[in-house]
Coordinates of C-alpha atoms and ligand atoms in Angstrom, one line a residue:
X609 CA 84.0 41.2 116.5
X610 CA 82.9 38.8 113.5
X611 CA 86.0 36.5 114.3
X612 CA 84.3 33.2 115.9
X613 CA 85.5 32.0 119.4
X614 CA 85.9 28.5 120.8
X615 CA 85.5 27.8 124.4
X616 CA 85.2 24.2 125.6
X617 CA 83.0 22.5 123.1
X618 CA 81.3 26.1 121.4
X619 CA 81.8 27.8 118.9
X620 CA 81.0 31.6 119.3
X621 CA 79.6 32.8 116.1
X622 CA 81.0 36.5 117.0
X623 CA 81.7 38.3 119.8
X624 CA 78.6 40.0 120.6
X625 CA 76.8 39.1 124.2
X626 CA 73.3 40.1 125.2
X627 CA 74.0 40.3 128.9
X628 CA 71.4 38.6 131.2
X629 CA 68.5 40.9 131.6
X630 CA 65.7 40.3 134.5
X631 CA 62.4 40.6 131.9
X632 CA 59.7 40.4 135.3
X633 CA 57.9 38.3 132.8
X634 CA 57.6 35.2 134.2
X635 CA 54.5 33.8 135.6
X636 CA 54.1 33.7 139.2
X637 CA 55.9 30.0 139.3
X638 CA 58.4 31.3 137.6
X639 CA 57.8 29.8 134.2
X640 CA 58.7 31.4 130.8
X641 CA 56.6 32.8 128.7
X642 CA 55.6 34.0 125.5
X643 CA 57.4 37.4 125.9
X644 CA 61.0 35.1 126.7
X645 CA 60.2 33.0 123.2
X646 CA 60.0 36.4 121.1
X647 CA 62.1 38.3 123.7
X648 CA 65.0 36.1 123.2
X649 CA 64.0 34.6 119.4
X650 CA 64.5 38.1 118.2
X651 CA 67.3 39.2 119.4
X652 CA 68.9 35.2 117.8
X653 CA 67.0 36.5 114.8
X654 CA 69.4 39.5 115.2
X655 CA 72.8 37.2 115.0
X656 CA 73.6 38.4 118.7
X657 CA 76.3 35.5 119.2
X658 CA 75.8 34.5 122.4
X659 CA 72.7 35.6 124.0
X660 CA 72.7 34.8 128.2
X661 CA 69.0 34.5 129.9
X662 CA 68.4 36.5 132.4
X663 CA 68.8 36.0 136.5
X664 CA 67.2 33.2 136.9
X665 CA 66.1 32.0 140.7
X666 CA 67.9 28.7 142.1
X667 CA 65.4 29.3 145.6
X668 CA 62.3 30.4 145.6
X669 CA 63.1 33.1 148.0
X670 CA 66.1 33.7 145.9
X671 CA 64.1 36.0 143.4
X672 CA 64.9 39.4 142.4
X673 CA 61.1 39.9 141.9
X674 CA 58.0 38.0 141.6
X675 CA 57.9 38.0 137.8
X676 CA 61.1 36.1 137.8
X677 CA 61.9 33.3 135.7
X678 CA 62.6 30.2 138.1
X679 CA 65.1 26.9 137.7
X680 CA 64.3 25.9 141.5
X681 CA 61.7 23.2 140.0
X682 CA 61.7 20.6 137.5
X683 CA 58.3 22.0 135.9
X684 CA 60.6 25.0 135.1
X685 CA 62.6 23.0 132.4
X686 CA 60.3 22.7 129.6
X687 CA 59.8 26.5 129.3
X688 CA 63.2 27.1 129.5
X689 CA 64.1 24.2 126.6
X690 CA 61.6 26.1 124.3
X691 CA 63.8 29.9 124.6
X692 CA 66.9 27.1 124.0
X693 CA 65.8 25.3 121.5
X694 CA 64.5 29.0 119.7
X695 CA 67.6 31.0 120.0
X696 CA 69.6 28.0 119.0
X697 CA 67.9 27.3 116.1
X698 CA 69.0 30.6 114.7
X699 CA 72.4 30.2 115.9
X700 CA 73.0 31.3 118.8
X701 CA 74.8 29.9 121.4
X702 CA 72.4 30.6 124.4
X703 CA 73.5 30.9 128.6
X704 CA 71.7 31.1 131.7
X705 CA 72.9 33.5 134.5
X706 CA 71.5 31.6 138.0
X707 CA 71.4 33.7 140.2
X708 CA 69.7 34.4 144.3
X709 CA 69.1 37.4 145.6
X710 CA 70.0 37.0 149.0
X711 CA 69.6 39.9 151.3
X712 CA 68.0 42.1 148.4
X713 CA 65.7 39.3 147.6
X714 CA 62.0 39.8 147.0
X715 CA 59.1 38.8 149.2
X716 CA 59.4 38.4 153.0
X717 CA 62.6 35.8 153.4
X718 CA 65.5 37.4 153.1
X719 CA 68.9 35.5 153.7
X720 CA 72.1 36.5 153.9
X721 CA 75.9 35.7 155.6
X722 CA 74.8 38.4 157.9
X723 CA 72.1 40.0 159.5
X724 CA 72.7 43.5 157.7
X725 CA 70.0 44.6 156.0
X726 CA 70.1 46.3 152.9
X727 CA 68.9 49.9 153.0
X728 CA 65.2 49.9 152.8
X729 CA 65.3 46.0 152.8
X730 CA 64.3 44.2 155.6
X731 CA 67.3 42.6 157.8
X732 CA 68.0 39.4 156.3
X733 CA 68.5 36.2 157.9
X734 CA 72.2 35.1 158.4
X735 CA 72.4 31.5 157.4
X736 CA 73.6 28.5 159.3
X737 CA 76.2 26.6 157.9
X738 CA 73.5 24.1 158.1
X739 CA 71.1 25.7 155.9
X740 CA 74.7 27.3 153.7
X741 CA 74.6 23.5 152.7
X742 CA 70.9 23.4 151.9
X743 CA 71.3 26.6 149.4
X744 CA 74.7 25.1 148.0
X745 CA 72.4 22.1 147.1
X746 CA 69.8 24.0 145.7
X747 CA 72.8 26.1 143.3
X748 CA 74.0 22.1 142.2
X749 CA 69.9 21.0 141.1
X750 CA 70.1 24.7 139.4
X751 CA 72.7 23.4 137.6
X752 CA 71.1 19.9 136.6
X753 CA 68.2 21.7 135.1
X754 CA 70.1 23.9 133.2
X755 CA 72.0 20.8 131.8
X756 CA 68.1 19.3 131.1
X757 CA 67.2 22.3 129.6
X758 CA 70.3 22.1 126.7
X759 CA 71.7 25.4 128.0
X760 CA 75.2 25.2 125.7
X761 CA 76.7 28.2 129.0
X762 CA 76.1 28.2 132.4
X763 CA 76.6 31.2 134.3
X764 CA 76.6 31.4 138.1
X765 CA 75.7 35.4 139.4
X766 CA 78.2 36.3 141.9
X767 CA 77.8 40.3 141.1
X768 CA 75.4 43.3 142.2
X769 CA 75.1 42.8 145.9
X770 CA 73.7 39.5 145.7
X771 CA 74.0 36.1 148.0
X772 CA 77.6 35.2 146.6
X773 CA 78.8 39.0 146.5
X774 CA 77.4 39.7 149.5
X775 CA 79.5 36.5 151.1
X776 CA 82.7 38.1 149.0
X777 CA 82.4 41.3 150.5
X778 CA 83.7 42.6 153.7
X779 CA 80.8 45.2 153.5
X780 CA 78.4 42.5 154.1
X781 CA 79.7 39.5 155.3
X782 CA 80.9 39.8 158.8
X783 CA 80.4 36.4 160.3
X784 CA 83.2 34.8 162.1
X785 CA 83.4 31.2 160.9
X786 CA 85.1 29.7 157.8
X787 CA 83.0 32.0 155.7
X788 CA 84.0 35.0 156.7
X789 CA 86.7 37.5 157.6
X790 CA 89.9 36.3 155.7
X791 CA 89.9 36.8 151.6
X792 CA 89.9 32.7 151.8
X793 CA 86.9 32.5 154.0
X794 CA 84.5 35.0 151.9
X795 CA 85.3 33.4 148.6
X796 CA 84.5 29.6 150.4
X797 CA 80.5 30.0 149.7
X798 CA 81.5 31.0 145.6
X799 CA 84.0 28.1 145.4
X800 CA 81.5 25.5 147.0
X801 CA 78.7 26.6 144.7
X802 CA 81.4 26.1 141.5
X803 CA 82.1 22.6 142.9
X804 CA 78.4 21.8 143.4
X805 CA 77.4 23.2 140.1
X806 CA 80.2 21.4 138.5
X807 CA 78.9 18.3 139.7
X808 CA 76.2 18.4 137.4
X809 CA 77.3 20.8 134.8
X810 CA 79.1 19.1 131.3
X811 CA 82.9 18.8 131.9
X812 CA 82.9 20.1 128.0
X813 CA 80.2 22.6 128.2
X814 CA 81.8 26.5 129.5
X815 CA 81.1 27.6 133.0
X816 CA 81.1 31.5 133.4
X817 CA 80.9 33.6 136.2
X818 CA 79.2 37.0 136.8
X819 CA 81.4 39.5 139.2
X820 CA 81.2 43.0 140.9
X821 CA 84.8 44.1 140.4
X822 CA 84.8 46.5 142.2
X823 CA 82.4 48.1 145.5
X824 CA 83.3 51.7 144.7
X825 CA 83.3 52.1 148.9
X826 CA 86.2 52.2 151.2
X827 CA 86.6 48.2 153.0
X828 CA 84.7 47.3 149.7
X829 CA 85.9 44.6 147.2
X830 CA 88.5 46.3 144.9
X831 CA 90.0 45.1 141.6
X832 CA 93.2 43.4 143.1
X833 CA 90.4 41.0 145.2
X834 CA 88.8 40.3 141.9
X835 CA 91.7 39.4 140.2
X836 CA 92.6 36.7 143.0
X837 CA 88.8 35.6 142.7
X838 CA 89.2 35.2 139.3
X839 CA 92.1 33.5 139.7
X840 CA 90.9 30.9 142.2
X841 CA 88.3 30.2 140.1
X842 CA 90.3 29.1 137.5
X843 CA 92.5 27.0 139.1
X844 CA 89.1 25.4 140.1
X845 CA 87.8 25.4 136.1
X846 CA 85.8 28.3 135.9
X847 CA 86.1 29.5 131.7
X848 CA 84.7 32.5 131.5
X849 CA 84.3 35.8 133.3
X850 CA 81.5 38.3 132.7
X851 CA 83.1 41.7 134.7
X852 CA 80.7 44.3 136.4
X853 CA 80.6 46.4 139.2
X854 CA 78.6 47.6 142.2
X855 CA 75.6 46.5 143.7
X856 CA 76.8 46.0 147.3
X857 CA 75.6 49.3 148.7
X858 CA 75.0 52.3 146.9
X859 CA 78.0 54.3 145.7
X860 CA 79.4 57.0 143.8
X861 CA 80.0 55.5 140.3
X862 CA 81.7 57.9 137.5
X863 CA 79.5 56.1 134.4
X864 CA 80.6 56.6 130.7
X865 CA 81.3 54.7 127.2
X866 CA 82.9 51.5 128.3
X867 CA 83.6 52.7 132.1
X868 CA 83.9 49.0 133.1
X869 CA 86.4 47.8 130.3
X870 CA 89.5 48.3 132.3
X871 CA 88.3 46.0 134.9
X872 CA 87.5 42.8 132.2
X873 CA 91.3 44.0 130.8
X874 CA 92.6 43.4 134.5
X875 CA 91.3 39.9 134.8
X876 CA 92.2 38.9 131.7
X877 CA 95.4 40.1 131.9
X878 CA 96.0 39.4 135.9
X879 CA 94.1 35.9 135.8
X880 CA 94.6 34.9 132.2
X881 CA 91.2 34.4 131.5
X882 CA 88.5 34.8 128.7
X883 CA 86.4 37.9 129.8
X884 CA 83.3 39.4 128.6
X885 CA 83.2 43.4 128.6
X886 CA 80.2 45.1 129.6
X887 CA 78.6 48.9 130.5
X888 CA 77.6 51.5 128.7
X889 CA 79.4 49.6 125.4
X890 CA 77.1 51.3 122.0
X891 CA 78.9 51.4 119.1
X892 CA 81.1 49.4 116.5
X893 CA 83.5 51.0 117.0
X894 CA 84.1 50.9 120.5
X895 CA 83.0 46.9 120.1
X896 CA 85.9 46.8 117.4
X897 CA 88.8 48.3 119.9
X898 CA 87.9 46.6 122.8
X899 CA 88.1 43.1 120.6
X900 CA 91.2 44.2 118.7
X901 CA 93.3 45.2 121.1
X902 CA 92.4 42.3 123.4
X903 CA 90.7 44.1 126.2
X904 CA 88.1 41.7 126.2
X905 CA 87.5 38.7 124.2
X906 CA 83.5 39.3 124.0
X907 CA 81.5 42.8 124.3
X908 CA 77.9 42.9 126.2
X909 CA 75.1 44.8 124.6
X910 CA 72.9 45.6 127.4
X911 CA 70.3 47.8 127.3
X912 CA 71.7 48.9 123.7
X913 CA 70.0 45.5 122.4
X914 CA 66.9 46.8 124.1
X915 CA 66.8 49.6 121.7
X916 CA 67.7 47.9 118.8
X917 CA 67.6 44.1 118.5
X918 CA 69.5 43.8 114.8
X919 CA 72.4 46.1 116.1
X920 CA 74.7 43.2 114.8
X921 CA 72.8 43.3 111.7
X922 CA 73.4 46.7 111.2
X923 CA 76.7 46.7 112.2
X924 CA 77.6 44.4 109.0
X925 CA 75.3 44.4 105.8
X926 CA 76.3 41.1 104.7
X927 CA 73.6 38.8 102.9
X928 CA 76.0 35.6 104.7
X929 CA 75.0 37.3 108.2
X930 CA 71.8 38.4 107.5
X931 CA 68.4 35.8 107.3
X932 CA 67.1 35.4 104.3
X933 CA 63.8 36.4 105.2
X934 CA 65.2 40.3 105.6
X935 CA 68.1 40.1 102.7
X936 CA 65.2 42.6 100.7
X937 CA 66.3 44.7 103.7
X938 CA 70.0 44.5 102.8
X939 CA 71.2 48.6 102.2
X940 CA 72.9 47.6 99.0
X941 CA 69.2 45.7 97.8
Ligands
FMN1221 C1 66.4 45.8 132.4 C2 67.7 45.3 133.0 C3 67.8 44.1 133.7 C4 69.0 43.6 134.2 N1 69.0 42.4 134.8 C5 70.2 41.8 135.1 C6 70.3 40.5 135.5 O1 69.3 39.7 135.6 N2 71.5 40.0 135.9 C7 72.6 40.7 135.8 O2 73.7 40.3 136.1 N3 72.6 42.0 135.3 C8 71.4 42.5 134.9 N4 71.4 43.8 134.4 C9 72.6 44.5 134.1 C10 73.0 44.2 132.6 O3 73.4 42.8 132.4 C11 74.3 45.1 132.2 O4 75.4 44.7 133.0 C12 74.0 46.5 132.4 O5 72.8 46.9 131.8 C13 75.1 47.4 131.8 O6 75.2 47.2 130.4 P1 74.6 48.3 129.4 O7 75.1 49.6 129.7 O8 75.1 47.8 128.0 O9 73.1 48.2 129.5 C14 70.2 44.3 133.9 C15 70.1 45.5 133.3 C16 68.9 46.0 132.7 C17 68.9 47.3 131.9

């Protein structure tokens, strides 16, 4: 997990991913904050090697709540340079996850490929292809802004029963035009975001994308669809996958240590494809395994690097690794 990892132009210090975490701390226009500078700064601090901001609103509407951090405006870029600027100067290579909410979107307009609401949502609006166009757009801006801001990842959220998952799945997209009912037609919206983001996004900077592999429901997305997702999208360049589950309705999930690992080892065996590990992922050891027998070439630290930010430190006491501000802290000092 200390072995580096070169993707495009990067260089991965390790293999160690904080996973994009919503922080409801941004102000209401959806600018960073204080809390993001030391938020993020400490966990760079920490030698977490890659470190992904949280869902981060391409639409206004698009937000998961109204503390969001936003990328729908260009007053949103200098806020977002200072958290880059921060974690990189510590050396960490530092994402965004962009993301819209769609039908599970908060505040009063909800959009969605259908009008099927959410339970205890109201019934979202189900776009024209008209106004599909209009949010692709508004994914491809995203994308400039992230470029602006000196972002070194870019990752677009296609998981947990958001807009693009909710365009992927049969359980929620039921419209009748090129966007829905054949696999082809549900995975149009994700590929015309890719090749609108890509439009702005460096050719030699990695693109990653966020996926639900599996809906846990019957007529739900399983892991053979997500394997052919992942697989289209690297045909169309896509680098990097970041593999999750659920969010599409709720479902009966069986949740332990590393429950979601075999689904990162199916894409990156079935698509051939650099894949981040995620859920329920705590100790070195399991870290270690997953890296050394090539389940997954990086391992996200959730809610785990909530707890304990230096978790990387502690996993290797080495004065090389450590800053120089804490070596006093070293165990062997
Ligand atoms: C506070 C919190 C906020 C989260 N926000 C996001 C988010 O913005 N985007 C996302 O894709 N996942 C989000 N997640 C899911 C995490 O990225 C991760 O997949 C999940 O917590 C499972 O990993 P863990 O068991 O290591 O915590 C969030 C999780 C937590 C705990």
């Amino acid at each position: 997990m200390f072995t580096p990892f070169e993707l495009k132009s990067v260089t991965f210090p390790n293999r160690i991913v904080m996973p994009p975490m919503c922080m409801y701390s941004a102000t209401e226009a959806g600018e960073a904050t204080d809390w993001h500078l030391v938020h993020y700064g400490t966990r760079a601090v920490g030698k977490v090697g890659f470190i992904i901001l949280e869902a981060t609103a391409v639409e206004k509407r698009g937000r998961l709540s109204g503390q969001d951090l936003g990328i729908w405006d260009d007053s949103h870029i200098p806020g977002l340079r200072k958290v880059v600027e921060l974690c990189r100067a510590h050396g960490s290579v530092v994402g965004i996850q962009i993301a819209h909410a769609g039908r599970k979107a908060w505040g009063e307009e909800l959009v969605a490929p259908s009008a099927l609401a959410f339970p205890g949502f109201a019934v979202p609006h189900a776009l024209s292809k008209g106004e599909i166009a209009q949010v692709v757009e508004s994914w491809r801006q995203a994308a400039r802004r992230a470029r602006e801001a000196g972002f070194d990842v870019l990752q677009i959220h296609a998981a947990h029963g958001y807009l693009i998952h909710e365009f992927l799945s049969p359980l929620s997209n039921q419209r009748r035009d090129e966007y829905g009912g054949a696999f082809q037609n549900r995975l149009r919206f994700l590929l015309e975001v890719v090749e609108a983001v890509q439009s702005e996004w460096p050719e030699d900077k990695p693109l990653s994308v966020r996926l639900s592999a599996v809906d846990y429901l019957e007529g739900g997305l399983t892991i053979a669809d997500t394997v052919e997702i992942s697989k289209a999208l690297k045909a169309q360049g896509v680098d990097l996958m970041d593999i999750s589950s659920g969010g599409i309705l709720s479902a009966r999930i069986e949740l332990g240590p590393g429950y979601q690992v075999p689904f990162a080892e199916a894409v990156k065996k079935g698509a051939e494809m650099p894949t981040i590990a995620v859920g329920l992922i705590t100790t070195p050891e399991l870290v270690q395994e997953i890296i050394s027998n090539g389940r997954a070439d990086f391992v996200a630290l959730g809610r785990e690097l909530l707890r304990n930010p230096y978790w990387v430190l502690q996993a290797k006491a080495d004065p090389e690794l450590w800053p120089k501000q804490y070596q006093r802290a070293l165990p062997q000092n």
